[in-house]
Each structure stands twice: as structure tokens, then as C-alpha cells.
XYZ file of N, CA and C in Angstrom:
342
model
N 0.915 -1.034 -0.337
C -0.116 0.103 -0.183
C 0.790 1.227 0.054
N 2.093 1.291 1.051
C 2.798 2.337 0.824
C 3.269 2.653 -0.533
N 3.768 1.752 -1.024
C 4.552 1.971 -2.539
C 3.385 2.596 -3.446
N 2.324 2.003 -3.596
C 1.490 2.721 -4.620
C 1.457 4.356 -3.980
N 1.173 4.535 -2.747
C 0.963 5.700 -2.408
C 2.190 6.573 -2.946
N 3.263 6.186 -2.268
C 4.622 7.077 -3.195
C 4.756 7.233 -4.826
N 4.430 5.862 -5.151
C 3.723 5.838 -7.041
C 2.961 7.294 -7.052
N 1.828 7.506 -6.280
C 1.223 8.336 -6.488
C 1.509 9.702 -6.554
N 2.086 9.697 -5.298
C 2.746 11.134 -4.620
C 3.749 11.866 -5.772
N 4.770 10.603 -6.629
C 5.607 10.825 -7.241
C 5.182 11.356 -8.705
N 3.969 10.591 -9.219
C 3.510 10.903 -10.190
C 2.738 12.468 -10.373
N 2.413 12.874 -9.435
C 1.720 14.445 -8.732
C 3.118 14.930 -9.350
N 4.168 14.823 -8.474
C 5.311 15.876 -8.516
C 5.845 15.955 -9.843
N 5.705 15.137 -10.639
C 6.144 14.640 -12.178
C 5.452 15.678 -12.987
N 4.350 15.869 -12.380
C 3.358 16.411 -13.412
C 2.696 17.845 -12.784
N 3.667 18.639 -12.261
C 3.525 19.898 -11.269
C 2.062 19.969 -10.497
N 1.780 18.946 -9.893
C 0.515 18.943 -9.372
C 0.410 19.487 -7.939
N 1.488 19.551 -7.443
C 1.959 20.308 -5.794
C 1.810 21.236 -6.489
N 3.196 21.480 -6.525
C 3.339 23.150 -6.477
C 2.973 23.907 -7.591
N 2.021 23.319 -8.917
C 1.647 24.425 -9.703
C 0.027 24.208 -9.646
N -0.513 23.338 -8.247
C -1.980 23.296 -7.808
C -2.170 23.980 -6.565
N -3.772 24.066 -6.039
C -3.629 24.800 -5.216
C -4.548 23.200 -4.178
N -5.033 23.548 -3.029
C -6.150 22.833 -2.758
C -7.135 22.870 -3.241
N -7.568 24.611 -3.200
C -8.874 24.513 -3.801
C -9.218 23.756 -5.080
N -8.251 23.956 -6.415
C -8.211 23.141 -7.486
C -8.593 21.873 -7.051
N -7.362 21.168 -6.598
C -7.816 19.924 -5.953
C -9.135 19.543 -5.393
N -10.170 20.331 -4.516
C -10.997 19.794 -4.146
C -11.756 20.270 -5.333
N -11.789 21.044 -6.064
C -12.848 21.057 -7.098
C -12.936 19.859 -7.940
N -11.810 18.901 -7.858
C -11.335 17.957 -8.947
C -11.924 16.756 -8.206
N -11.750 16.708 -7.090
C -12.831 15.732 -5.924
C -13.742 15.642 -6.236
N -14.609 16.982 -5.864
C -15.841 16.974 -6.219
C -16.241 16.567 -8.149
N -15.580 17.009 -8.867
C -15.676 16.248 -9.978
C -15.686 14.578 -10.107
N -14.971 14.143 -9.274
C -14.676 12.446 -9.701
C -16.015 11.900 -8.449
N -16.307 12.874 -7.472
C -17.767 12.322 -6.471
C -18.677 12.339 -7.686
N -18.746 13.218 -8.213
C -19.954 13.437 -9.466
C -19.581 12.014 -10.251
N -18.975 11.724 -10.948
C -19.016 10.681 -11.507
C -18.889 9.528 -10.405
N -18.846 9.040 -9.543
C -19.106 8.044 -8.785
C -20.768 8.003 -8.450
N -21.019 9.079 -8.202
C -22.177 9.101 -8.213
C -23.154 8.253 -9.206
N -22.857 8.762 -10.169
C -23.777 8.670 -11.525
C -23.436 7.303 -11.643
N -22.519 6.693 -11.338
C -22.193 5.096 -11.519
C -22.966 4.358 -10.196
N -23.061 5.169 -9.604
C -23.544 3.872 -8.217
C -25.284 4.509 -8.431
N -26.034 5.218 -9.190
C -27.142 5.825 -9.319
C -27.363 4.879 -10.526
N -26.702 4.354 -11.782
C -26.581 3.908 -12.526
C -27.072 2.481 -12.319
N -26.119 1.848 -11.037
C -25.815 0.506 -10.851
C -24.941 -0.173 -11.248
N -23.893 0.705 -12.153
C -22.840 0.404 -12.592
C -21.843 -1.037 -12.041
N -21.151 -1.680 -13.222
C -20.522 -2.342 -12.480
C -19.560 -1.789 -11.671
N -19.145 -2.743 -10.484
C -18.349 -2.685 -9.783
C -16.890 -2.108 -9.819
N -16.357 -2.074 -11.031
C -15.415 -2.073 -11.278
C -15.355 -0.443 -11.841
N -16.649 -0.339 -12.047
C -16.826 1.442 -12.667
C -16.377 2.161 -11.504
N -16.960 2.078 -10.367
C -17.139 2.516 -8.988
C -15.703 2.013 -8.115
N -15.171 1.142 -8.732
C -13.529 0.810 -8.059
C -12.812 1.775 -8.712
N -13.140 2.010 -10.201
C -11.949 3.424 -11.055
C -12.386 4.715 -10.178
N -13.968 4.823 -10.118
C -14.576 6.035 -9.413
C -13.576 6.283 -7.841
N -13.455 5.499 -7.137
C -13.215 5.636 -5.740
C -11.801 5.820 -6.159
N -10.831 4.910 -6.706
C -10.198 5.472 -6.709
C -9.237 6.746 -7.606
N -10.039 7.274 -8.492
C -9.429 8.509 -8.945
C -9.628 9.283 -7.535
N -10.520 8.947 -6.695
C -11.107 10.179 -5.203
C -9.897 10.132 -4.538
N -9.365 8.548 -4.100
C -8.474 8.628 -3.650
C -6.741 9.394 -3.988
N -6.716 9.058 -5.208
C -5.367 10.011 -5.947
C -5.991 11.259 -5.789
N -7.073 11.913 -5.513
C -6.862 13.397 -5.908
C -6.839 13.601 -4.208
N -7.530 12.844 -3.015
C -6.966 13.042 -1.591
C -5.808 12.677 -1.280
N -5.111 11.863 -1.623
C -3.277 12.395 -1.866
C -2.957 13.092 -2.394
N -3.465 13.868 -3.272
C -2.732 15.075 -3.564
C -2.844 15.976 -2.461
N -4.156 15.692 -1.923
C -4.716 17.002 -0.624
C -3.217 16.315 0.706
N -3.450 15.419 0.942
C -2.548 14.728 1.727
C -1.143 15.615 1.523
N -0.464 15.253 0.647
C 0.592 15.268 0.545
C 0.827 17.041 0.447
N 0.462 17.822 -0.166
C 0.353 19.199 0.524
C 0.289 19.830 1.081
N -0.507 18.871 2.088
C -0.714 19.525 3.445
C 0.197 18.524 4.720
N 1.214 18.298 4.131
C 2.021 16.999 4.946
C 1.314 15.989 5.802
N 0.098 15.471 5.362
C -0.535 14.433 6.141
C -0.543 13.351 5.794
N -0.436 12.007 6.500
C -0.477 10.505 5.655
C -1.786 10.236 6.054
N -2.259 9.103 5.243
C -3.369 8.781 4.952
C -3.543 7.710 6.243
N -2.892 7.534 7.174
C -2.632 6.915 8.139
C -3.317 7.668 9.256
N -2.748 9.287 9.434
C -2.905 9.863 10.154
C -4.539 10.597 10.003
N -4.980 10.920 8.724
C -6.537 10.951 8.164
C -7.340 10.259 8.859
N -6.978 8.816 8.446
C -7.770 7.392 8.938
C -7.973 7.559 10.544
N -6.682 7.737 11.150
C -6.910 7.706 12.471
C -8.231 8.831 13.127
N -7.311 10.087 12.388
C -8.369 11.112 13.365
C -9.920 10.923 12.712
N -9.984 10.059 11.537
C -12.194 10.297 11.402
C -12.061 9.006 12.283
N -11.614 7.910 12.265
C -11.980 6.497 13.434
C -12.143 6.965 14.847
N -11.018 8.174 15.325
C -11.301 8.664 16.391
C -12.514 9.446 17.009
N -12.935 10.294 15.644
C -14.154 10.755 15.598
C -15.411 9.988 15.797
N -15.685 8.594 14.964
C -16.518 8.022 15.077
C -16.529 6.677 15.878
N -15.381 6.261 16.280
C -15.941 5.006 17.035
C -16.583 4.905 18.193
N -16.569 6.153 18.750
C -17.758 6.006 20.070
C -18.979 6.115 19.440
N -19.548 6.438 18.292
C -20.993 6.746 17.892
C -21.668 5.953 17.742
N -22.694 6.107 18.646
C -23.995 4.713 18.536
C -25.252 5.349 17.801
N -25.840 4.374 17.232
C -26.950 4.574 16.286
C -27.165 3.920 15.151
N -27.801 4.209 14.102
C -28.438 2.929 13.034
C -28.690 3.501 12.104
N -28.943 3.234 10.676
C -29.578 2.949 9.909
C -30.769 2.927 9.896
N -31.393 4.067 9.008
C -33.082 3.769 9.396
C -33.195 4.446 8.134
N -33.894 3.522 7.116
C -34.582 4.012 5.817
C -33.624 5.227 5.297
N -32.244 4.481 5.200
C -31.376 5.331 4.591
C -30.412 6.102 4.990
N -30.858 6.654 6.258
C -30.321 7.690 7.062
C -29.621 7.192 8.649
N -28.313 7.448 8.653
C -28.344 7.244 10.275
C -28.350 8.254 11.144
N -28.826 7.409 11.692
C -29.772 8.467 12.986
C -29.208 7.808 14.258
N -28.413 8.813 14.952
C -27.263 8.555 15.889
C -28.308 8.402 17.341
N -27.589 7.629 18.379
C -28.544 7.188 19.543
C -28.392 8.199 20.154
N -29.464 8.907 20.718
C -29.370 9.777 21.758
C -28.758 9.290 23.380
N -28.133 10.536 23.783
C -27.495 10.204 25.055
C -28.087 11.291 25.873
N -28.285 10.996 27.566
C -28.577 11.832 28.473
C -27.562 12.980 28.295
N -28.179 14.237 27.858
C -27.834 15.571 27.823
C -27.948 16.294 26.642
N -28.239 15.462 25.622
C -27.726 15.834 24.173
C -28.720 16.982 24.166
N -29.715 17.553 24.488
C -30.689 18.399 24.023
C -30.733 19.353 25.174
N -30.031 19.232 26.543
C -29.627 20.239 27.333
C -28.909 21.232 27.250
N -28.852 22.838 27.167
C -28.257 23.331 26.501
C -26.625 23.062 27.488
N -25.004 23.388 26.797
C -23.810 23.188 27.326
C -23.699 23.785 28.922
N -24.173 25.121 28.609
C -24.132 25.904 29.711
C -25.066 25.470 31.268
N -25.560 24.651 30.924
C -26.755 23.797 31.756
C -26.158 22.857 31.976
N -24.723 22.404 31.697
C -24.465 21.094 31.715
C -24.633 19.915 30.681
N -25.224 20.276 29.162
C -25.484 19.362 28.433
C -24.753 18.811 27.620
N -24.262 18.384 26.748
C -23.181 18.029 25.825
C -23.406 18.876 24.653
N -21.766 19.709 24.135
C -21.947 20.371 22.528
C -22.383 19.316 21.732
N -22.975 20.136 20.997
C -23.716 19.123 19.949
C -22.579 19.670 18.930
């Protein structure tokens, strides 16, 4: 996995996509790739088309990580730490968080920050 990430980072360097681009440019590219993924998912396309779209999105995300001196490990650990204690479940296609005591009490009155 590390080798393919390094290859992608070098590919970005070779094409001036780090110094010659911006995070904003790359986020716009990421949105374009997301649109392609959405199109394929909505059309129930072959899983390999979806894999290609997801891979393209990861390539763009690696660009953004590289330009911000972040690693995939750091980003995934941060995301996991943010979600690991969440409770809830999918209901009719929407993730509904499990409420805990104090969720709806204003913070100043001892409730949790939402």
C-alpha cells in the first residue's frame, strides 16, 4: 500500500500537481470525481467502474494530503477516533444517532456540545 501511495505522490510531482496546483483546485477535482461516482452508483454500474471512481478520488485526496503534509494513516486515525464511539443505526437510508442523556440540554446547563 505504501508503495502505491509513493508512486501516486511521485506522479503528482512529475506533473507539477503539487507546486502548480492548490488545495482549492484539487477539491474541485475531487467534487468532479464524486459526481462520476454518484452517476455510476445511481445507474447501478459494474463494481469495477465504481472502483475506478473511488480510486480516482483517493488519488486526488493523496494530492491534498501531500500538499498539507498529512498521511493517509493520520487522516484515517483522526476520522476513526471521531466516529468510534458513535452509536446509532441506519433507518430508511439515514444514519440516526443514538441519543444520550444531556444531548438536548444547553451546554451552559450541563448538556453535551452538539
